[in-house]
């Protein structure tokens, strides 16, 4: 999701209108840091604020382990990643969990092949976590399958072979 996220104060510009060299450095630093601290190799990327540009695509293409691009603001024919664009919002604005808002968005997306939930638990309070638990409980009653974006990518691409 990036290295400094909020470049230039409150502007989510880390991967939008920034030079390739800057984006490459931040992208690599974030992947290296995650691996160093957790031992986890990242396979999915979503830019802060979902803001990206042609340089972002070029950077991601230089990291072949990145297989999935979440909510691309920009993509083109050079993009090698699997694009996931069908987000079902559960936050009304970043970090503002709202159960009825989620239900409305969920109902608009019934019948689609997949739904991606995006959340920001680092800024949630106890009430937000309770709302998230209600959402997960609801989804269980709907018998949805939970998986990571990379797991979905592997299923879809193995079925196309």
C-alpha atoms as a printed R data frame, in Angstrom:
    type eleno elety resid chain resno       x       y       z
1   ATOM     1    CA   UNK     A     1   0.000   0.000   0.000
2   ATOM     2    CA   UNK     A     2   3.067   2.160  -0.138
3   ATOM     3    CA   UNK     A     3   5.898   3.375   2.017
4   ATOM     4    CA   UNK     A     4   5.091   6.942   3.059
5   ATOM     5    CA   UNK     A     5   1.423   7.000   1.974
6   ATOM     6    CA   UNK     A     6   0.845  10.655   2.766
7   ATOM     7    CA   UNK     A     7   3.485  12.392   0.733
8   ATOM     8    CA   UNK     A     8   3.056  16.177   0.811
9   ATOM     9    CA   UNK     A     9   1.001  16.292   4.000
10  ATOM    10    CA   UNK     A    10  -2.529  15.088   3.431
11  ATOM    11    CA   UNK     A    11  -2.200  14.391  -0.298
12  ATOM    12    CA   UNK     A    12  -2.257  10.704  -1.227
13  ATOM    13    CA   UNK     A    13   0.299  11.310  -3.942
14  ATOM    14    CA   UNK     A    14   2.853   8.551  -3.369
15  ATOM    15    CA   UNK     A    15   1.959   6.810  -6.652
16  ATOM    16    CA   UNK     A    16   0.309   9.616  -8.577
17  ATOM    17    CA   UNK     A    17   2.249  12.178 -10.620
18  ATOM    18    CA   UNK     A    18   5.523  11.165  -8.985
19  ATOM    19    CA   UNK     A    19   8.618  10.244 -11.007
20  ATOM    20    CA   UNK     A    20   9.303   6.588 -11.777
21  ATOM    21    CA   UNK     A    21  12.449   6.629  -9.607
22  ATOM    22    CA   UNK     A    22  10.527   7.855  -6.562
23  ATOM    23    CA   UNK     A    23   7.757   5.315  -7.044
24  ATOM    24    CA   UNK     A    24  10.250   2.486  -7.608
25  ATOM    25    CA   UNK     A    25  12.184   3.360  -4.442
26  ATOM    26    CA   UNK     A    26   9.031   3.539  -2.292
27  ATOM    27    CA   UNK     A    27   7.569   0.388  -3.808
28  ATOM    28    CA   UNK     A    28  10.760  -1.585  -3.183
29  ATOM    29    CA   UNK     A    29  11.170  -0.172   0.340
30  ATOM    30    CA   UNK     A    30   7.640  -1.203   1.280
31  ATOM    31    CA   UNK     A    31   8.030  -4.735  -0.114
32  ATOM    32    CA   UNK     A    32  11.406  -5.136   1.589
33  ATOM    33    CA   UNK     A    33  10.083  -3.838   4.918
34  ATOM    34    CA   UNK     A    34   7.112  -6.202   4.940
35  ATOM    35    CA   UNK     A    35   9.372  -9.132   4.165
36  ATOM    36    CA   UNK     A    36  11.992  -8.094   6.737
37  ATOM    37    CA   UNK     A    37   9.432  -7.668   9.539
38  ATOM    38    CA   UNK     A    38   7.077 -10.561   8.719
39  ATOM    39    CA   UNK     A    39   8.711 -12.929   6.255
40  ATOM    40    CA   UNK     A    40   5.692 -12.390   3.989
41  ATOM    41    CA   UNK     A    41   6.132 -11.907   0.243
42  ATOM    42    CA   UNK     A    42   3.536  -9.512  -1.137
43  ATOM    43    CA   UNK     A    43   1.654 -10.441  -4.328
44  ATOM    44    CA   UNK     A    44  -1.011  -7.702  -4.375
45  ATOM    45    CA   UNK     A    45  -0.767  -3.922  -4.518
46  ATOM    46    CA   UNK     A    46  -3.265  -1.135  -4.003
47  ATOM    47    CA   UNK     A    47  -2.036   2.459  -4.081
48  ATOM    48    CA   UNK     A    48  -2.878   4.890  -1.264
49  ATOM    49    CA   UNK     A    49  -6.217   6.452  -2.096
50  ATOM    50    CA   UNK     A    50  -6.281   4.065  -5.072
51  ATOM    51    CA   UNK     A    51  -4.316   6.749  -6.939
52  ATOM    52    CA   UNK     A    52  -1.860   5.516  -9.563
53  ATOM    53    CA   UNK     A    53  -0.484   6.479 -12.952
54  ATOM    54    CA   UNK     A    54   1.572   5.106 -15.856
55  ATOM    55    CA   UNK     A    55   4.718   5.195 -13.718
56  ATOM    56    CA   UNK     A    56   2.993   3.001 -11.136
57  ATOM    57    CA   UNK     A    57   2.193   0.431 -13.805
58  ATOM    58    CA   UNK     A    58   5.805   0.513 -15.028
59  ATOM    59    CA   UNK     A    59   7.089   0.043 -11.479
60  ATOM    60    CA   UNK     A    60   4.754  -2.876 -10.776
61  ATOM    61    CA   UNK     A    61   5.796  -4.496 -14.045
62  ATOM    62    CA   UNK     A    62   9.373  -4.415 -12.748
63  ATOM    63    CA   UNK     A    63   8.300  -6.594  -9.790
64  ATOM    64    CA   UNK     A    64   7.087  -9.871 -11.325
65  ATOM    65    CA   UNK     A    65   5.882 -11.236  -7.967
66  ATOM    66    CA   UNK     A    66   3.160  -8.574  -7.907
67  ATOM    67    CA   UNK     A    67   0.283 -10.395  -9.565
68  ATOM    68    CA   UNK     A    68  -2.788  -8.380  -8.509
69  ATOM    69    CA   UNK     A    69  -3.581  -4.663  -8.722
70  ATOM    70    CA   UNK     A    70  -6.434  -3.500  -6.485
71  ATOM    71    CA   UNK     A    71  -8.629  -0.653  -7.682
72  ATOM    72    CA   UNK     A    72  -6.307   0.856 -10.284
73  ATOM    73    CA   UNK     A    73  -6.877   4.551 -10.870
74  ATOM    74    CA   UNK     A    74  -4.771   4.038 -13.961
75  ATOM    75    CA   UNK     A    75  -4.069   0.934 -16.014
76  ATOM    76    CA   UNK     A    76  -3.221   0.346 -19.637
77  ATOM    77    CA   UNK     A    77  -2.277  -2.422 -22.029
78  ATOM    78    CA   UNK     A    78   1.236  -2.625 -20.549
79  ATOM    79    CA   UNK     A    79  -0.157  -3.616 -17.153
80  ATOM    80    CA   UNK     A    80   0.721  -7.267 -16.419
81  ATOM    81    CA   UNK     A    81  -1.284  -7.567 -13.208
82  ATOM    82    CA   UNK     A    82  -4.702  -9.076 -12.686
83  ATOM    83    CA   UNK     A    83  -7.024  -6.130 -11.999
84  ATOM    84    CA   UNK     A    84  -9.595  -6.290  -9.227
85  ATOM    85    CA   UNK     A    85 -12.035  -3.407  -9.487
86  ATOM    86    CA   UNK     A    86 -15.270  -4.555  -7.825
87  ATOM    87    CA   UNK     A    87 -15.137  -3.010  -4.359
88  ATOM    88    CA   UNK     A    88 -18.004  -3.309  -1.926
89  ATOM    89    CA   UNK     A    89 -17.641  -0.424   0.492
90  ATOM    90    CA   UNK     A    90 -18.111  -0.971   4.187
91  ATOM    91    CA   UNK     A    91 -16.646   2.400   5.180
92  ATOM    92    CA   UNK     A    92 -18.411   5.640   4.385
93  ATOM    93    CA   UNK     A    93 -15.163   7.507   3.924
94  ATOM    94    CA   UNK     A    94 -11.832   6.165   5.103
95  ATOM    95    CA   UNK     A    95 -12.173   4.436   8.459
96  ATOM    96    CA   UNK     A    96 -15.867   5.201   9.011
97  ATOM    97    CA   UNK     A    97 -17.482   1.776   9.328
98  ATOM    98    CA   UNK     A    98 -21.227   1.685   8.699
99  ATOM    99    CA   UNK     A    99 -23.246  -1.530   8.624
100 ATOM   100    CA   UNK     A   100 -26.285  -0.314   6.642
101 ATOM   101    CA   UNK     A   101 -23.985   1.385   4.129
102 ATOM   102    CA   UNK     A   102 -22.246  -1.962   3.611
103 ATOM   103    CA   UNK     A   103 -25.565  -3.853   3.209
104 ATOM   104    CA   UNK     A   104 -26.681  -1.363   0.547
105 ATOM   105    CA   UNK     A   105 -23.380  -1.793  -1.344
106 ATOM   106    CA   UNK     A   106 -23.462  -5.570  -0.953
107 ATOM   107    CA   UNK     A   107 -26.987  -5.785  -2.379
108 ATOM   108    CA   UNK     A   108 -25.941  -3.697  -5.412
109 ATOM   109    CA   UNK     A   109 -23.225  -6.258  -6.165
110 ATOM   110    CA   UNK     A   110 -25.054  -9.549  -5.704
111 ATOM   111    CA   UNK     A   111 -24.378 -11.789  -8.681
112 ATOM   112    CA   UNK     A   112 -20.928 -10.448  -9.475
113 ATOM   113    CA   UNK     A   113 -18.074 -12.962  -9.653
114 ATOM   114    CA   UNK     A   114 -16.288 -11.414  -6.691
115 ATOM   115    CA   UNK     A   115 -16.496  -8.591  -4.202
116 ATOM   116    CA   UNK     A   116 -13.489  -6.951  -2.574
117 ATOM   117    CA   UNK     A   117 -13.801  -5.478   0.900
118 ATOM   118    CA   UNK     A   118 -11.348  -2.720   1.714
119 ATOM   119    CA   UNK     A   119 -10.944  -1.435   5.243
120 ATOM   120    CA   UNK     A   120  -8.610   0.595   7.385
121 ATOM   121    CA   UNK     A   121  -8.500  -1.179  10.761
122 ATOM   122    CA   UNK     A   122  -5.521   0.871  11.924
123 ATOM   123    CA   UNK     A   123  -7.888   3.794  12.525
124 ATOM   124    CA   UNK     A   124 -10.979   1.875  13.691
125 ATOM   125    CA   UNK     A   125 -12.280   2.158  17.218
126 ATOM   126    CA   UNK     A   126 -14.060  -0.573  19.182
127 ATOM   127    CA   UNK     A   127 -17.432   0.266  17.613
128 ATOM   128    CA   UNK     A   128 -15.928  -0.023  14.117
129 ATOM   129    CA   UNK     A   129 -14.509  -3.458  14.956
130 ATOM   130    CA   UNK     A   130 -17.953  -4.487  16.216
131 ATOM   131    CA   UNK     A   131 -19.441  -3.313  12.915
132 ATOM   132    CA   UNK     A   132 -16.811  -5.288  11.021
133 ATOM   133    CA   UNK     A   133 -17.737  -8.385  13.039
134 ATOM   134    CA   UNK     A   134 -21.420  -7.860  12.134
135 ATOM   135    CA   UNK     A   135 -20.448  -7.598   8.461
136 ATOM   136    CA   UNK     A   136 -18.439 -10.819   8.612
137 ATOM   137    CA   UNK     A   137 -21.290 -12.582  10.433
138 ATOM   138    CA   UNK     A   138 -23.700 -11.395   7.724
139 ATOM   139    CA   UNK     A   139 -21.385 -12.605   4.957
140 ATOM   140    CA   UNK     A   140 -21.164 -16.016   6.629
141 ATOM   141    CA   UNK     A   141 -24.978 -16.267   6.524
142 ATOM   142    CA   UNK     A   142 -24.719 -15.564   2.781
143 ATOM   143    CA   UNK     A   143 -22.280 -18.479   2.467
144 ATOM   144    CA   UNK     A   144 -19.628 -16.381   0.749
145 ATOM   145    CA   UNK     A   145 -16.115 -17.698   0.256
146 ATOM   146    CA   UNK     A   146 -13.400 -15.627   1.893
147 ATOM   147    CA   UNK     A   147  -9.979 -15.411   0.280
148 ATOM   148    CA   UNK     A   148  -7.167 -13.011  -0.397
149 ATOM   149    CA   UNK     A   149  -6.906 -11.244  -3.759
150 ATOM   150    CA   UNK     A   150  -3.905 -13.422  -4.608
151 ATOM   151    CA   UNK     A   151  -5.829 -16.620  -3.798
152 ATOM   152    CA   UNK     A   152  -8.606 -15.450  -6.142
153 ATOM   153    CA   UNK     A   153  -6.039 -14.662  -8.852
154 ATOM   154    CA   UNK     A   154  -4.612 -18.186  -8.585
155 ATOM   155    CA   UNK     A   155  -8.063 -19.768  -8.912
156 ATOM   156    CA   UNK     A   156  -9.087 -17.636 -11.885
157 ATOM   157    CA   UNK     A   157  -5.811 -18.051 -13.748
158 ATOM   158    CA   UNK     A   158  -5.633 -21.811 -13.111
159 ATOM   159    CA   UNK     A   159  -9.146 -22.163 -14.562
160 ATOM   160    CA   UNK     A   160  -8.008 -20.349 -17.716
161 ATOM   161    CA   UNK     A   161  -5.160 -22.802 -18.350
